[in-house]
GROMACS .gro file of C-alpha atoms in nm:
model
  419
    1UNK     CA    1  14.460  10.989  15.818
    2UNK     CA    2  14.141  11.038  15.577
    3UNK     CA    3  14.137  10.668  15.394
    4UNK     CA    4  13.967  10.864  15.124
    5UNK     CA    5  13.929  11.238  14.991
    6UNK     CA    6  13.606  11.389  15.154
    7UNK     CA    7  13.421  11.349  14.781
    8UNK     CA    8  13.492  10.988  14.783
    9UNK     CA    9  13.330  10.959  15.135
   10UNK     CA   10  12.999  11.179  15.040
   11UNK     CA   11  12.920  10.948  14.833
   12UNK     CA   12  12.962  10.699  14.954
   13UNK     CA   13  12.724  10.773  15.169
   14UNK     CA   14  12.424  10.899  15.000
   15UNK     CA   15  12.572  10.793  14.624
   16UNK     CA   16  12.676  10.513  14.495
   17UNK     CA   17  12.780  10.268  14.807
   18UNK     CA   18  13.199  10.325  14.899
   19UNK     CA   19  13.468  10.074  14.882
   20UNK     CA   20  13.579  10.080  15.198
   21UNK     CA   21  13.741   9.764  15.372
   22UNK     CA   22  13.612   9.681  15.692
   23UNK     CA   23  13.638   9.962  15.947
   24UNK     CA   24  13.899   9.926  16.260
   25UNK     CA   25  13.857   9.741  16.536
   26UNK     CA   26  13.873   9.924  16.834
   27UNK     CA   27  13.874   9.814  17.210
   28UNK     CA   28  13.554   9.998  17.295
   29UNK     CA   29  13.415   9.865  17.024
   30UNK     CA   30  13.510   9.498  17.069
   31UNK     CA   31  13.441   9.520  17.433
   32UNK     CA   32  13.049   9.660  17.346
   33UNK     CA   33  13.034   9.360  17.129
   34UNK     CA   34  13.122   9.139  17.310
   35UNK     CA   35  12.905   9.210  17.562
   36UNK     CA   36  12.580   9.241  17.302
   37UNK     CA   37  12.648   8.936  17.189
   38UNK     CA   38  12.721   8.760  17.534
   39UNK     CA   39  12.398   8.942  17.579
   40UNK     CA   40  12.147   8.805  17.262
   41UNK     CA   41  12.271   8.409  17.328
   42UNK     CA   42  12.137   8.484  17.686
   43UNK     CA   43  11.822   8.596  17.590
   44UNK     CA   44  11.790   8.331  17.365
   45UNK     CA   45  11.845   8.050  17.538
   46UNK     CA   46  11.605   8.148  17.840
   47UNK     CA   47  11.346   8.020  17.536
   48UNK     CA   48  11.520   7.688  17.476
   49UNK     CA   49  11.309   7.505  17.672
   50UNK     CA   50  10.990   7.605  17.389
   51UNK     CA   51  10.857   7.321  17.200
   52UNK     CA   52  10.658   7.479  16.916
   53UNK     CA   53  10.358   7.342  16.693
   54UNK     CA   54  10.607   7.326  16.373
   55UNK     CA   55  10.926   7.184  16.619
   56UNK     CA   56  10.670   6.945  16.709
   57UNK     CA   57  10.469   6.826  16.433
   58UNK     CA   58  10.736   6.932  16.127
   59UNK     CA   59  11.082   6.978  16.228
   60UNK     CA   60  11.148   6.654  16.505
   61UNK     CA   61  10.970   6.435  16.246
   62UNK     CA   62  11.226   6.566  15.974
   63UNK     CA   63  11.496   6.492  16.193
   64UNK     CA   64  11.395   6.160  16.370
   65UNK     CA   65  11.344   6.042  15.942
   66UNK     CA   66  11.733   6.139  15.881
   67UNK     CA   67  11.841   5.963  16.215
   68UNK     CA   68  11.633   5.623  16.179
   69UNK     CA   69  11.717   5.639  15.785
   70UNK     CA   70  12.072   5.616  15.695
   71UNK     CA   71  12.199   6.008  15.803
   72UNK     CA   72  12.286   6.117  15.481
   73UNK     CA   73  12.091   5.830  15.253
   74UNK     CA   74  11.761   5.968  15.399
   75UNK     CA   75  11.811   6.244  15.148
   76UNK     CA   76  11.703   5.971  14.860
   77UNK     CA   77  11.354   5.986  15.034
   78UNK     CA   78  11.057   6.288  15.025
   79UNK     CA   79  11.001   6.306  15.419
   80UNK     CA   80  11.052   6.756  15.466
   81UNK     CA   81  10.881   7.019  15.215
   82UNK     CA   82  11.169   7.241  15.272
   83UNK     CA   83  11.454   7.248  14.973
   84UNK     CA   84  11.797   7.054  15.076
   85UNK     CA   85  12.055   7.291  15.184
   86UNK     CA   86  11.862   7.349  15.488
   87UNK     CA   87  11.792   6.942  15.503
   88UNK     CA   88  12.198   6.896  15.527
   89UNK     CA   89  12.206   7.116  15.810
   90UNK     CA   90  11.946   6.853  15.971
   91UNK     CA   91  12.135   6.590  15.836
   92UNK     CA   92  12.465   6.685  15.984
   93UNK     CA   93  12.338   6.768  16.327
   94UNK     CA   94  12.180   6.409  16.314
   95UNK     CA   95  12.603   6.297  16.377
   96UNK     CA   96  12.639   6.575  16.668
   97UNK     CA   97  12.622   6.500  16.990
   98UNK     CA   98  12.383   6.759  17.070
   99UNK     CA   99  11.968   6.733  17.143
  100UNK     CA  100  11.767   6.837  16.827
  101UNK     CA  101  11.573   7.052  16.992
  102UNK     CA  102  11.868   7.252  17.107
  103UNK     CA  103  12.061   7.176  16.792
  104UNK     CA  104  11.772   7.256  16.582
  105UNK     CA  105  11.712   7.606  16.745
  106UNK     CA  106  12.107   7.697  16.721
  107UNK     CA  107  12.141   7.640  16.375
  108UNK     CA  108  11.913   7.937  16.341
  109UNK     CA  109  12.053   8.109  16.637
  110UNK     CA  110  12.388   8.178  16.423
  111UNK     CA  111  12.250   8.291  16.117
  112UNK     CA  112  12.075   8.562  16.370
  113UNK     CA  113  12.436   8.714  16.404
  114UNK     CA  114  12.520   8.718  16.065
  115UNK     CA  115  12.182   8.899  16.004
  116UNK     CA  116  12.276   9.124  16.228
  117UNK     CA  117  12.661   9.168  16.030
  118UNK     CA  118  12.507   9.207  15.772
  119UNK     CA  119  12.231   9.492  15.937
  120UNK     CA  120  12.566   9.671  16.079
  121UNK     CA  121  12.696   9.694  15.744
  122UNK     CA  122  12.402   9.823  15.545
  123UNK     CA  123  12.417  10.103  15.802
  124UNK     CA  124  12.786  10.174  15.847
  125UNK     CA  125  12.748  10.225  15.415
  126UNK     CA  126  12.579  10.544  15.576
  127UNK     CA  127  12.768  10.629  15.876
  128UNK     CA  128  13.107  10.486  15.744
  129UNK     CA  129  13.341  10.449  16.048
  130UNK     CA  130  13.074  10.610  16.331
  131UNK     CA  131  12.914  10.414  16.629
  132UNK     CA  132  12.550  10.412  16.465
  133UNK     CA  133  12.640  10.118  16.242
  134UNK     CA  134  12.682   9.915  16.622
  135UNK     CA  135  12.329  10.011  16.754
  136UNK     CA  136  12.172   9.896  16.433
  137UNK     CA  137  12.299   9.558  16.448
  138UNK     CA  138  12.197   9.545  16.765
  139UNK     CA  139  11.838   9.686  16.784
  140UNK     CA  140  11.792   9.365  16.474
  141UNK     CA  141  11.988   9.069  16.740
  142UNK     CA  142  11.737   9.249  16.981
  143UNK     CA  143  11.408   9.264  16.775
  144UNK     CA  144  11.160   9.034  16.953
  145UNK     CA  145  11.027   8.856  16.623
  146UNK     CA  146  11.381   8.786  16.515
  147UNK     CA  147  11.447   8.673  16.888
  148UNK     CA  148  11.126   8.437  16.893
  149UNK     CA  149  11.174   8.289  16.550
  150UNK     CA  150  11.483   8.149  16.573
  151UNK     CA  151  11.571   8.059  16.952
  152UNK     CA  152  11.136   8.052  17.051
  153UNK     CA  153  10.968   7.947  16.724
  154UNK     CA  154  11.276   7.753  16.637
  155UNK     CA  155  11.249   7.870  16.235
  156UNK     CA  156  11.526   7.953  15.971
  157UNK     CA  157  11.385   8.293  15.857
  158UNK     CA  158  11.710   8.372  15.981
  159UNK     CA  159  11.865   8.185  15.756
  160UNK     CA  160  11.685   8.325  15.433
  161UNK     CA  161  11.747   8.728  15.548
  162UNK     CA  162  12.068   8.682  15.653
  163UNK     CA  163  12.182   8.559  15.250
  164UNK     CA  164  11.935   8.830  15.145
  165UNK     CA  165  12.090   9.076  15.327
  166UNK     CA  166  12.421   8.964  15.251
  167UNK     CA  167  12.328   9.027  14.827
  168UNK     CA  168  12.177   9.336  14.901
  169UNK     CA  169  12.438   9.446  15.055
  170UNK     CA  170  12.706   9.339  14.809
  171UNK     CA  171  12.500   9.487  14.511
  172UNK     CA  172  12.513   9.803  14.680
  173UNK     CA  173  12.892   9.733  14.743
  174UNK     CA  174  12.920   9.727  14.343
  175UNK     CA  175  12.977   9.346  14.380
  176UNK     CA  176  12.724   9.252  14.182
  177UNK     CA  177  12.828   8.891  14.101
  178UNK     CA  178  12.929   8.807  14.526
  179UNK     CA  179  12.543   8.997  14.523
  180UNK     CA  180  12.379   8.758  14.303
  181UNK     CA  181  12.576   8.428  14.442
  182UNK     CA  182  12.397   8.553  14.783
  183UNK     CA  183  12.043   8.566  14.610
  184UNK     CA  184  12.094   8.222  14.527
  185UNK     CA  185  12.169   8.098  14.879
  186UNK     CA  186  11.811   8.289  15.000
  187UNK     CA  187  11.638   8.138  14.727
  188UNK     CA  188  11.794   7.812  14.824
  189UNK     CA  189  11.667   7.821  15.192
  190UNK     CA  190  11.367   7.977  15.122
  191UNK     CA  191  11.127   8.116  14.845
  192UNK     CA  192  11.033   8.463  15.033
  193UNK     CA  193  11.422   8.552  14.926
  194UNK     CA  194  11.200   8.659  14.612
  195UNK     CA  195  11.045   8.974  14.819
  196UNK     CA  196  11.339   9.182  14.692
  197UNK     CA  197  11.412   9.030  14.349
  198UNK     CA  198  11.218   9.323  14.250
  199UNK     CA  199  11.521   9.535  14.355
  200UNK     CA  200  11.767   9.292  14.188
  201UNK     CA  201  11.538   9.352  13.856
  202UNK     CA  202  11.546   9.705  13.845
  203UNK     CA  203  11.910   9.691  13.916
  204UNK     CA  204  11.942   9.473  13.625
  205UNK     CA  205  11.750   9.713  13.407
  206UNK     CA  206  11.917   9.978  13.563
  207UNK     CA  207  12.259   9.859  13.470
  208UNK     CA  208  12.384   9.859  13.789
  209UNK     CA  209  12.394   9.474  13.734
  210UNK     CA  210  12.483   9.302  13.472
  211UNK     CA  211  12.253   8.998  13.290
  212UNK     CA  212  12.509   8.748  13.318
  213UNK     CA  213  12.559   8.827  13.736
  214UNK     CA  214  12.157   8.691  13.697
  215UNK     CA  215  12.295   8.318  13.586
  216UNK     CA  216  12.452   8.276  13.934
  217UNK     CA  217  12.090   8.255  14.185
  218UNK     CA  218  11.986   8.010  13.966
  219UNK     CA  219  12.334   7.831  13.941
  220UNK     CA  220  12.405   7.883  14.374
  221UNK     CA  221  12.043   7.724  14.385
  222UNK     CA  222  12.092   7.415  14.167
  223UNK     CA  223  12.449   7.358  14.308
  224UNK     CA  224  12.343   7.299  14.602
  225UNK     CA  225  12.072   7.114  14.506
  226UNK     CA  226  12.405   6.875  14.336
  227UNK     CA  227  12.472   6.680  14.694
  228UNK     CA  228  12.078   6.530  14.709
  229UNK     CA  229  12.094   6.460  14.359
  230UNK     CA  230  12.406   6.274  14.371
  231UNK     CA  231  12.215   6.053  14.698
  232UNK     CA  232  11.971   5.965  14.453
  233UNK     CA  233  11.686   6.189  14.547
  234UNK     CA  234  11.367   6.238  14.281
  235UNK     CA  235  11.503   6.547  14.071
  236UNK     CA  236  11.121   6.613  14.018
  237UNK     CA  237  11.040   6.606  14.344
  238UNK     CA  238  11.370   6.828  14.427
  239UNK     CA  239  11.304   7.058  14.173
  240UNK     CA  240  10.991   7.180  14.205
  241UNK     CA  241  10.948   7.201  14.497
  242UNK     CA  242  10.908   7.570  14.594
  243UNK     CA  243  10.582   7.489  14.344
  244UNK     CA  244  10.463   7.241  14.610
  245UNK     CA  245  10.431   7.501  14.853
  246UNK     CA  246  10.277   7.732  14.718
  247UNK     CA  247   9.987   7.454  14.621
  248UNK     CA  248   9.959   7.334  15.037
  249UNK     CA  249   9.741   7.607  15.208
  250UNK     CA  250   9.421   7.678  15.048
  251UNK     CA  251   9.336   8.008  15.303
  252UNK     CA  252   9.374   8.363  15.199
  253UNK     CA  253   9.607   8.421  15.501
  254UNK     CA  254   9.785   8.256  15.767
  255UNK     CA  255   9.755   8.530  16.061
  256UNK     CA  256   9.995   8.772  15.855
  257UNK     CA  257   9.875   9.141  15.949
  258UNK     CA  258   9.782   9.166  15.529
  259UNK     CA  259   9.510   9.312  15.321
  260UNK     CA  260   9.344   8.972  15.359
  261UNK     CA  261   9.269   8.997  15.724
  262UNK     CA  262   8.980   9.172  15.566
  263UNK     CA  263   8.864   8.900  15.362
  264UNK     CA  264   8.889   8.633  15.602
  265UNK     CA  265   8.505   8.525  15.567
  266UNK     CA  266   8.529   8.508  15.131
  267UNK     CA  267   8.418   8.144  15.023
  268UNK     CA  268   8.567   8.251  14.677
  269UNK     CA  269   8.927   8.238  14.731
  270UNK     CA  270   9.082   8.094  14.387
  271UNK     CA  271   9.015   8.396  14.189
  272UNK     CA  272   9.107   8.625  14.499
  273UNK     CA  273   9.414   8.491  14.519
  274UNK     CA  274   9.495   8.569  14.131
  275UNK     CA  275   9.409   8.890  14.220
  276UNK     CA  276   9.620   8.906  14.469
  277UNK     CA  277   9.893   8.802  14.308
  278UNK     CA  278   9.787   8.996  13.931
  279UNK     CA  279   9.794   9.365  14.191
  280UNK     CA  280  10.085   9.270  14.405
  281UNK     CA  281  10.299   9.231  14.012
  282UNK     CA  282  10.138   9.481  13.849
  283UNK     CA  283  10.250   9.720  14.155
  284UNK     CA  284  10.611   9.643  14.148
  285UNK     CA  285  10.591   9.611  13.780
  286UNK     CA  286  10.469   9.988  13.714
  287UNK     CA  287  10.683  10.112  14.008
  288UNK     CA  288  10.950   9.951  13.811
  289UNK     CA  289  10.912  10.076  13.518
  290UNK     CA  290  10.777  10.488  13.656
  291UNK     CA  291  11.174  10.515  13.828
  292UNK     CA  292  11.356  10.351  13.529
  293UNK     CA  293  11.092  10.578  13.289
  294UNK     CA  294  11.220  10.909  13.513
  295UNK     CA  295  11.554  10.753  13.454
  296UNK     CA  296  11.627  10.809  13.831
  297UNK     CA  297  11.929  10.762  14.030
  298UNK     CA  298  12.020  10.507  14.213
  299UNK     CA  299  12.186  10.547  14.538
  300UNK     CA  300  12.248  10.361  14.849
  301UNK     CA  301  11.982  10.497  15.049
  302UNK     CA  302  11.706  10.509  14.761
  303UNK     CA  303  11.764  10.139  14.713
  304UNK     CA  304  11.705  10.017  15.042
  305UNK     CA  305  11.432  10.225  15.090
  306UNK     CA  306  11.277  10.000  14.752
  307UNK     CA  307  11.387   9.730  14.896
  308UNK     CA  308  11.213   9.791  15.253
  309UNK     CA  309  10.925   9.882  15.045
  310UNK     CA  310  10.945   9.548  14.845
  311UNK     CA  311  10.963   9.352  15.175
  312UNK     CA  312  10.628   9.527  15.295
  313UNK     CA  313  10.458   9.524  14.995
  314UNK     CA  314  10.542   9.202  14.874
  315UNK     CA  315  10.398   9.000  15.169
  316UNK     CA  316  10.135   9.266  15.241
  317UNK     CA  317   9.897   9.246  14.927
  318UNK     CA  318   9.993   8.826  14.829
  319UNK     CA  319   9.749   8.577  14.982
  320UNK     CA  320   9.850   8.248  15.133
  321UNK     CA  321  10.122   8.470  15.384
  322UNK     CA  322  10.273   8.349  15.675
  323UNK     CA  323  10.313   8.554  15.977
  324UNK     CA  324  10.649   8.531  15.955
  325UNK     CA  325  10.658   8.650  15.606
  326UNK     CA  326  10.692   9.004  15.715
  327UNK     CA  327  11.073   8.918  15.864
  328UNK     CA  328  11.238   9.057  15.564
  329UNK     CA  329  11.051   9.407  15.686
  330UNK     CA  330  11.085   9.350  16.021
  331UNK     CA  331  11.494   9.414  15.963
  332UNK     CA  332  11.509   9.627  15.685
  333UNK     CA  333  11.240   9.871  15.828
  334UNK     CA  334  11.527   9.915  16.146
  335UNK     CA  335  11.793   9.962  15.841
  336UNK     CA  336  11.621  10.244  15.677
  337UNK     CA  337  11.516  10.387  15.954
  338UNK     CA  338  11.884  10.433  16.081
  339UNK     CA  339  11.945  10.571  15.769
  340UNK     CA  340  11.648  10.864  15.752
  341UNK     CA  341  11.606  10.826  16.217
  342UNK     CA  342  11.448  11.170  16.139
  343UNK     CA  343  11.180  11.105  15.888
  344UNK     CA  344  11.125  10.692  15.997
  345UNK     CA  345  11.208  10.630  16.335
  346UNK     CA  346  10.833  10.507  16.337
  347UNK     CA  347  10.861  10.253  16.022
  348UNK     CA  348  11.003   9.971  16.274
  349UNK     CA  349  10.837  10.051  16.576
  350UNK     CA  350  10.482   9.967  16.331
  351UNK     CA  351  10.613   9.670  16.190
  352UNK     CA  352  10.754   9.546  16.482
  353UNK     CA  353  10.410   9.567  16.664
  354UNK     CA  354  10.213   9.397  16.372
  355UNK     CA  355  10.447   9.136  16.345
  356UNK     CA  356  10.463   9.063  16.696
  357UNK     CA  357  10.099   9.029  16.805
  358UNK     CA  358  10.040   8.817  16.532
  359UNK     CA  359  10.289   8.590  16.603
  360UNK     CA  360  10.146   8.539  16.991
  361UNK     CA  361   9.862   8.348  16.950
  362UNK     CA  362  10.008   8.077  16.768
  363UNK     CA  363  10.349   8.089  17.018
  364UNK     CA  364  10.104   8.046  17.302
  365UNK     CA  365   9.881   7.821  17.224
  366UNK     CA  366  10.153   7.544  17.431
  367UNK     CA  367  10.347   7.381  17.172
  368UNK     CA  368  10.013   7.224  17.017
  369UNK     CA  369  10.041   7.072  16.668
  370UNK     CA  370   9.910   7.389  16.430
  371UNK     CA  371   9.662   7.578  16.699
  372UNK     CA  372   9.613   7.875  16.769
  373UNK     CA  373   9.546   8.119  17.051
  374UNK     CA  374   9.309   8.410  17.093
  375UNK     CA  375   9.461   8.760  16.939
  376UNK     CA  376   9.567   8.974  17.207
  377UNK     CA  377   9.497   9.295  16.899
  378UNK     CA  378   9.301   9.181  16.644
  379UNK     CA  379   9.420   9.066  16.373
  380UNK     CA  380   9.259   9.321  16.136
  381UNK     CA  381   9.349   9.580  16.363
  382UNK     CA  382   9.735   9.483  16.287
  383UNK     CA  383   9.681   9.458  15.935
  384UNK     CA  384   9.572   9.883  15.986
  385UNK     CA  385   9.879   9.879  16.149
  386UNK     CA  386  10.091   9.718  15.902
  387UNK     CA  387   9.964   9.903  15.604
  388UNK     CA  388  10.042  10.217  15.785
  389UNK     CA  389  10.401  10.102  15.778
  390UNK     CA  390  10.391  10.049  15.482
  391UNK     CA  391  10.205  10.388  15.365
  392UNK     CA  392  10.544  10.487  15.545
  393UNK     CA  393  10.753  10.353  15.372
  394UNK     CA  394  10.609  10.411  15.050
  395UNK     CA  395  10.572  10.852  15.089
  396UNK     CA  396  10.946  10.867  15.249
  397UNK     CA  397  11.064  10.629  14.917
  398UNK     CA  398  10.861  10.901  14.706
  399UNK     CA  399  10.954  11.197  14.888
  400UNK     CA  400  11.301  11.057  14.836
  401UNK     CA  401  11.324  11.005  14.531
  402UNK     CA  402  11.195  11.309  14.391
  403UNK     CA  403  11.487  11.448  14.547
  404UNK     CA  404  11.690  11.713  14.274
  405UNK     CA  405  12.022  11.563  14.469
  406UNK     CA  406  12.150  11.289  14.711
  407UNK     CA  407  12.134  11.480  15.046
  408UNK     CA  408  12.426  11.410  15.318
  409UNK     CA  409  12.340  11.419  15.705
  410UNK     CA  410  12.428  11.682  15.909
  411UNK     CA  411  12.748  11.554  16.086
  412UNK     CA  412  12.901  11.580  15.729
  413UNK     CA  413  12.921  11.961  15.762
  414UNK     CA  414  13.075  11.981  16.067
  415UNK     CA  415  13.404  11.733  16.077
  416UNK     CA  416  13.554  11.531  15.846
  417UNK     CA  417  13.609  11.157  15.812
  418UNK     CA  418  13.846  10.943  15.896
  419UNK     CA  419  13.896  10.612  15.884
   0.00000   0.00000   0.00000
């Protein structure tokens, strides 16, 4: 029996996201999911003994400071350049009988699966009730950069990215308040969540998200800082943590495969940084204005494509980007490719190639304190590959935006959809 009439189902495929509930979990799906989870965990355990430079120089020291200064009471002092929510996780970890290396990595690994779940849900909007969302989630959880980021590098990019994808998913499901709450969670963990904020702004200006819902973004951010403030943390230092982060690095690029790989010999970086920020802002605002001027219908696939372009464009043109800052793009390019496989199948391959080979010089440095090994692929080549991914994403997005109406996948023309 069909849960929705055909028109409602079809609108959920490429028009406004459908409001269907969670899909039924069949025995086959459950068996496949169990196997995937087991395999994903097994792969990650292969890297658990590796101590990255960031772990040695920062994460371990933060953990030890917390352990030596009374657990929660340590939050009164300034010892980290991360916002309070991630430090809460380290505090909880300090009370558990788990080695810090394993515990810190497990925190991120848990969010690898949350990330894969929201990738699954985003693809399910395109193919409700079909098998395609499962391989999409599987691809995400086995992406080399996703695996290495958490289980080898001990980084926490899966946390903010999982919440950011959750925010995008709930926005597409027409749940704007929950979407903004998730974007607030993402921002509370890392500033890089703003890479998707241009799409959120577009949804607000297009009246898909009410202005008052935006208040939840700073509200959630501030609420998560309240426990640290109550313990005695310096409010000025805590609330300006991201402003401090942006002033930490003077380089134009920190191994990011972006436009600044062609300007590594330039000495007057301050001017170029200002130009880069202005250019990025102009490109994003210009795109938003153009879409609003054309009164473009914001369908599910179009919004997803715009989010993918934003996740690629912002770290490509912004200065002082790390190689890890394409993490959101790594994941969203997979989701976009599942939405439009015939057009975008090369997109995640290009993005993953550039991201992975920008990771390897750092990870191959034997866990040193910030050192790097020689690049396997010249970073200018990686920058060109990432530019190719950006151009492909922009080209397909523009093509879809100028279409007279949303297109439907072929399988919808020949078979009914039962839920």
